[in-house]
């Protein structure tokens, strides 16, 4: 994967006012994921869904954050050292590490299939390797998109940062 060396990226709000997924007044914020919300709907996604759900069940590493527009985003604190297989439709799991772009730290981000589609439609990124400045207070680089699961996993952001480390 070739990372873009440009640091002229904009914040999500600058690139796409109204950056969305779920608006706060249309749902109830929760930090709980149930087995029913991560159903395997196709054989090719069964292993990814089961593996990630098993990790969620063992340790509550999933959290939500609201963006400046009030939309709720779903995050999963994932470190590469976890013995979990993540099936990517785009990108390379070996790129899931902190990158230095223009002398600044950029944290890796893997997106669920539908979240990647939404962020592309809103102009937040185009290709794997695109950097985004000030994404919930951190500079990130898109390193992968997960296979479609037809479950809540399609809306998740996998990031090596905890809830306290993101704004």
PDB file of C-alpha atoms in Angstrom:
ATOM      1  CA  UNK A   1       0.000   0.000   0.000  1.00  0.00           C
ATOM      2  CA  UNK A   2       1.311   3.418  -0.845  1.00  0.00           C
ATOM      3  CA  UNK A   3       0.522   6.025   1.787  1.00  0.00           C
ATOM      4  CA  UNK A   4      -0.135   9.528   0.629  1.00  0.00           C
ATOM      5  CA  UNK A   5       2.620  11.843   1.768  1.00  0.00           C
ATOM      6  CA  UNK A   6       0.385  14.905   1.597  1.00  0.00           C
ATOM      7  CA  UNK A   7      -0.533  16.552   4.872  1.00  0.00           C
ATOM      8  CA  UNK A   8      -3.045  18.918   3.331  1.00  0.00           C
ATOM      9  CA  UNK A   9      -5.924  16.695   4.397  1.00  0.00           C
ATOM     10  CA  UNK A  10      -8.878  18.354   6.038  1.00  0.00           C
ATOM     11  CA  UNK A  11     -10.885  17.469   9.099  1.00  0.00           C
ATOM     12  CA  UNK A  12     -14.014  15.348   8.605  1.00  0.00           C
ATOM     13  CA  UNK A  13     -16.243  18.353   9.310  1.00  0.00           C
ATOM     14  CA  UNK A  14     -14.365  20.535   6.784  1.00  0.00           C
ATOM     15  CA  UNK A  15     -14.579  17.899   4.057  1.00  0.00           C
ATOM     16  CA  UNK A  16     -18.164  16.820   4.642  1.00  0.00           C
ATOM     17  CA  UNK A  17     -20.397  18.968   6.829  1.00  0.00           C
ATOM     18  CA  UNK A  18     -22.935  16.702   8.426  1.00  0.00           C
ATOM     19  CA  UNK A  19     -20.569  13.699   8.457  1.00  0.00           C
ATOM     20  CA  UNK A  20     -23.000  11.090   9.589  1.00  0.00           C
ATOM     21  CA  UNK A  21     -24.172   7.614  10.366  1.00  0.00           C
ATOM     22  CA  UNK A  22     -26.570   7.789  13.272  1.00  0.00           C
ATOM     23  CA  UNK A  23     -27.939  11.057  14.634  1.00  0.00           C
ATOM     24  CA  UNK A  24     -28.196  11.244  18.423  1.00  0.00           C
ATOM     25  CA  UNK A  25     -31.864  12.176  18.520  1.00  0.00           C
ATOM     26  CA  UNK A  26     -32.757   9.183  16.336  1.00  0.00           C
ATOM     27  CA  UNK A  27     -31.236   6.529  18.579  1.00  0.00           C
ATOM     28  CA  UNK A  28     -30.114   5.763  22.082  1.00  0.00           C
ATOM     29  CA  UNK A  29     -26.372   5.800  22.690  1.00  0.00           C
ATOM     30  CA  UNK A  30     -25.078   2.511  24.051  1.00  0.00           C
ATOM     31  CA  UNK A  31     -21.783   0.871  24.809  1.00  0.00           C
ATOM     32  CA  UNK A  32     -23.291  -2.621  24.755  1.00  0.00           C
ATOM     33  CA  UNK A  33     -23.226  -4.949  21.785  1.00  0.00           C
ATOM     34  CA  UNK A  34     -25.358  -8.083  21.850  1.00  0.00           C
ATOM     35  CA  UNK A  35     -24.858 -11.358  20.037  1.00  0.00           C
ATOM     36  CA  UNK A  36     -28.075 -10.646  18.126  1.00  0.00           C
ATOM     37  CA  UNK A  37     -26.579  -7.438  16.704  1.00  0.00           C
ATOM     38  CA  UNK A  38     -23.658  -9.358  15.185  1.00  0.00           C
ATOM     39  CA  UNK A  39     -25.421 -12.077  13.220  1.00  0.00           C
ATOM     40  CA  UNK A  40     -23.584 -13.874  10.474  1.00  0.00           C
ATOM     41  CA  UNK A  41     -25.651 -13.523   7.328  1.00  0.00           C
ATOM     42  CA  UNK A  42     -23.329 -15.250   4.894  1.00  0.00           C
ATOM     43  CA  UNK A  43     -20.804 -18.109   5.196  1.00  0.00           C
ATOM     44  CA  UNK A  44     -17.840 -15.982   4.095  1.00  0.00           C
ATOM     45  CA  UNK A  45     -18.337 -13.518   6.978  1.00  0.00           C
ATOM     46  CA  UNK A  46     -19.008 -16.063   9.716  1.00  0.00           C
ATOM     47  CA  UNK A  47     -15.410 -16.314  10.939  1.00  0.00           C
ATOM     48  CA  UNK A  48     -14.853 -12.544  11.057  1.00  0.00           C
ATOM     49  CA  UNK A  49     -18.121 -11.949  12.898  1.00  0.00           C
ATOM     50  CA  UNK A  50     -17.524 -14.753  15.394  1.00  0.00           C
ATOM     51  CA  UNK A  51     -13.923 -13.759  16.021  1.00  0.00           C
ATOM     52  CA  UNK A  52     -14.673 -10.095  16.644  1.00  0.00           C
ATOM     53  CA  UNK A  53     -17.741 -10.877  18.745  1.00  0.00           C
ATOM     54  CA  UNK A  54     -15.713 -13.268  20.913  1.00  0.00           C
ATOM     55  CA  UNK A  55     -13.273 -10.450  21.641  1.00  0.00           C
ATOM     56  CA  UNK A  56     -16.080  -8.017  22.397  1.00  0.00           C
ATOM     57  CA  UNK A  57     -17.654 -10.576  24.712  1.00  0.00           C
ATOM     58  CA  UNK A  58     -14.370 -11.214  26.586  1.00  0.00           C
ATOM     59  CA  UNK A  59     -13.434  -7.571  27.084  1.00  0.00           C
ATOM     60  CA  UNK A  60     -15.622  -4.578  26.475  1.00  0.00           C
ATOM     61  CA  UNK A  61     -13.408  -2.784  23.970  1.00  0.00           C
ATOM     62  CA  UNK A  62     -16.254  -1.262  22.025  1.00  0.00           C
ATOM     63  CA  UNK A  63     -17.313   2.333  22.531  1.00  0.00           C
ATOM     64  CA  UNK A  64     -19.202   5.136  20.843  1.00  0.00           C
ATOM     65  CA  UNK A  65     -18.267   8.739  20.130  1.00  0.00           C
ATOM     66  CA  UNK A  66     -20.348  11.651  18.872  1.00  0.00           C
ATOM     67  CA  UNK A  67     -18.931  13.868  16.177  1.00  0.00           C
ATOM     68  CA  UNK A  68     -19.439  17.639  16.149  1.00  0.00           C
ATOM     69  CA  UNK A  69     -22.714  17.196  14.249  1.00  0.00           C
ATOM     70  CA  UNK A  70     -24.097  14.883  16.954  1.00  0.00           C
ATOM     71  CA  UNK A  71     -23.799  11.672  14.946  1.00  0.00           C
ATOM     72  CA  UNK A  72     -22.792   8.571  16.882  1.00  0.00           C
ATOM     73  CA  UNK A  73     -19.897   6.458  15.624  1.00  0.00           C
ATOM     74  CA  UNK A  74     -19.023   2.930  16.743  1.00  0.00           C
ATOM     75  CA  UNK A  75     -15.385   2.142  17.613  1.00  0.00           C
ATOM     76  CA  UNK A  76     -13.509  -0.988  18.600  1.00  0.00           C
ATOM     77  CA  UNK A  77     -10.167  -0.689  20.396  1.00  0.00           C
ATOM     78  CA  UNK A  78      -8.013  -3.161  18.489  1.00  0.00           C
ATOM     79  CA  UNK A  79      -4.318  -3.839  18.853  1.00  0.00           C
ATOM     80  CA  UNK A  80      -2.548  -5.867  16.202  1.00  0.00           C
ATOM     81  CA  UNK A  81      -1.260  -8.211  18.897  1.00  0.00           C
ATOM     82  CA  UNK A  82      -4.765  -9.601  19.468  1.00  0.00           C
ATOM     83  CA  UNK A  83      -5.113 -13.090  17.984  1.00  0.00           C
ATOM     84  CA  UNK A  84      -8.046 -12.152  15.797  1.00  0.00           C
ATOM     85  CA  UNK A  85      -8.458 -12.695  12.089  1.00  0.00           C
ATOM     86  CA  UNK A  86      -9.853  -9.662  10.313  1.00  0.00           C
ATOM     87  CA  UNK A  87     -10.886 -10.261   6.721  1.00  0.00           C
ATOM     88  CA  UNK A  88     -10.278  -7.186   4.573  1.00  0.00           C
ATOM     89  CA  UNK A  89     -11.827  -6.451   1.198  1.00  0.00           C
ATOM     90  CA  UNK A  90      -9.296  -3.638   0.754  1.00  0.00           C
ATOM     91  CA  UNK A  91      -5.955  -2.888   2.353  1.00  0.00           C
ATOM     92  CA  UNK A  92      -3.395  -4.932   4.251  1.00  0.00           C
ATOM     93  CA  UNK A  93      -3.509  -5.806   7.957  1.00  0.00           C
ATOM     94  CA  UNK A  94       0.301  -5.471   8.016  1.00  0.00           C
ATOM     95  CA  UNK A  95      -0.174  -1.709   7.551  1.00  0.00           C
ATOM     96  CA  UNK A  96      -2.054  -1.551  10.876  1.00  0.00           C
ATOM     97  CA  UNK A  97       0.650   0.417  12.653  1.00  0.00           C
ATOM     98  CA  UNK A  98       1.395   4.028  13.483  1.00  0.00           C
ATOM     99  CA  UNK A  99       2.616   5.907  10.407  1.00  0.00           C
ATOM    100  CA  UNK A 100       4.730   9.035  10.168  1.00  0.00           C
ATOM    101  CA  UNK A 101       3.512  11.451   7.513  1.00  0.00           C
ATOM    102  CA  UNK A 102       5.142  14.845   7.243  1.00  0.00           C
ATOM    103  CA  UNK A 103       6.754  14.293  10.644  1.00  0.00           C
ATOM    104  CA  UNK A 104       3.384  13.724  12.353  1.00  0.00           C
ATOM    105  CA  UNK A 105       1.912  10.566  13.872  1.00  0.00           C
ATOM    106  CA  UNK A 106      -1.021   9.020  12.023  1.00  0.00           C
ATOM    107  CA  UNK A 107      -2.917   6.164  13.667  1.00  0.00           C
ATOM    108  CA  UNK A 108      -4.195   3.285  11.510  1.00  0.00           C
ATOM    109  CA  UNK A 109      -7.936   2.904  10.986  1.00  0.00           C
ATOM    110  CA  UNK A 110      -9.817  -0.089   9.593  1.00  0.00           C
ATOM    111  CA  UNK A 111     -13.402   0.594   8.610  1.00  0.00           C
ATOM    112  CA  UNK A 112     -16.465  -1.588   8.407  1.00  0.00           C
ATOM    113  CA  UNK A 113     -17.802  -1.975   4.881  1.00  0.00           C
ATOM    114  CA  UNK A 114     -20.795   0.393   5.168  1.00  0.00           C
ATOM    115  CA  UNK A 115     -18.881   3.012   7.168  1.00  0.00           C
ATOM    116  CA  UNK A 116     -16.204   3.092   4.465  1.00  0.00           C
ATOM    117  CA  UNK A 117     -18.896   3.520   1.813  1.00  0.00           C
ATOM    118  CA  UNK A 118     -20.471   6.406   3.761  1.00  0.00           C
ATOM    119  CA  UNK A 119     -17.146   8.134   4.395  1.00  0.00           C
ATOM    120  CA  UNK A 120     -16.251   7.880   0.711  1.00  0.00           C
ATOM    121  CA  UNK A 121     -19.609   9.318  -0.342  1.00  0.00           C
ATOM    122  CA  UNK A 122     -19.017  12.223   2.043  1.00  0.00           C
ATOM    123  CA  UNK A 123     -15.555  12.856   0.611  1.00  0.00           C
ATOM    124  CA  UNK A 124     -13.613  11.994   3.755  1.00  0.00           C
ATOM    125  CA  UNK A 125     -11.328   9.621   1.882  1.00  0.00           C
ATOM    126  CA  UNK A 126     -11.017   8.002  -1.520  1.00  0.00           C
ATOM    127  CA  UNK A 127      -8.326   5.348  -1.313  1.00  0.00           C
ATOM    128  CA  UNK A 128      -6.593   3.126   1.179  1.00  0.00           C
ATOM    129  CA  UNK A 129      -3.624   5.134   2.462  1.00  0.00           C
ATOM    130  CA  UNK A 130      -5.501   8.438   2.581  1.00  0.00           C
ATOM    131  CA  UNK A 131      -4.775  10.467   5.729  1.00  0.00           C
ATOM    132  CA  UNK A 132      -7.429  12.390   7.653  1.00  0.00           C
ATOM    133  CA  UNK A 133      -6.425  15.116  10.106  1.00  0.00           C
ATOM    134  CA  UNK A 134      -8.250  15.671  13.394  1.00  0.00           C
ATOM    135  CA  UNK A 135     -10.516  12.614  13.207  1.00  0.00           C
ATOM    136  CA  UNK A 136     -12.018  12.714  16.696  1.00  0.00           C
ATOM    137  CA  UNK A 137      -8.924  14.664  17.747  1.00  0.00           C
ATOM    138  CA  UNK A 138      -6.318  12.376  16.150  1.00  0.00           C
ATOM    139  CA  UNK A 139      -4.625  12.136  12.781  1.00  0.00           C
ATOM    140  CA  UNK A 140      -5.495   8.821  11.145  1.00  0.00           C
ATOM    141  CA  UNK A 141      -4.705   6.962   7.950  1.00  0.00           C
ATOM    142  CA  UNK A 142      -7.163   4.539   6.363  1.00  0.00           C
ATOM    143  CA  UNK A 143      -5.382   1.164   6.152  1.00  0.00           C
ATOM    144  CA  UNK A 144      -8.261  -1.190   5.402  1.00  0.00           C
ATOM    145  CA  UNK A 145     -11.924  -1.923   4.807  1.00  0.00           C
ATOM    146  CA  UNK A 146     -13.443  -5.088   6.255  1.00  0.00           C
ATOM    147  CA  UNK A 147     -15.451  -7.535   4.176  1.00  0.00           C
ATOM    148  CA  UNK A 148     -19.186  -6.913   4.192  1.00  0.00           C
ATOM    149  CA  UNK A 149     -20.851  -8.863   7.026  1.00  0.00           C
ATOM    150  CA  UNK A 150     -24.451  -7.581   6.863  1.00  0.00           C
ATOM    151  CA  UNK A 151     -24.155  -6.903  10.585  1.00  0.00           C
ATOM    152  CA  UNK A 152     -23.249  -4.087  12.950  1.00  0.00           C
ATOM    153  CA  UNK A 153     -19.592  -4.804  12.125  1.00  0.00           C
ATOM    154  CA  UNK A 154     -20.173  -2.999   8.832  1.00  0.00           C
ATOM    155  CA  UNK A 155     -20.405   0.300  10.766  1.00  0.00           C
ATOM    156  CA  UNK A 156     -17.396  -0.109  13.061  1.00  0.00           C
ATOM    157  CA  UNK A 157     -14.051   1.721  13.180  1.00  0.00           C
ATOM    158  CA  UNK A 158     -11.110  -0.433  14.373  1.00  0.00           C
ATOM    159  CA  UNK A 159      -8.463   1.788  15.921  1.00  0.00           C
ATOM    160  CA  UNK A 160      -5.549   1.315  18.351  1.00  0.00           C
ATOM    161  CA  UNK A 161      -6.872   4.077  20.612  1.00  0.00           C
ATOM    162  CA  UNK A 162      -9.160   3.870  23.633  1.00  0.00           C
ATOM    163  CA  UNK A 163     -12.262   5.944  24.247  1.00  0.00           C
ATOM    164  CA  UNK A 164     -10.266   8.246  26.515  1.00  0.00           C
ATOM    165  CA  UNK A 165      -7.682   8.879  23.788  1.00  0.00           C
ATOM    166  CA  UNK A 166     -10.265  10.075  21.234  1.00  0.00           C
ATOM    167  CA  UNK A 167     -12.257  13.312  21.516  1.00  0.00           C
TER     168      UNK A 167
END
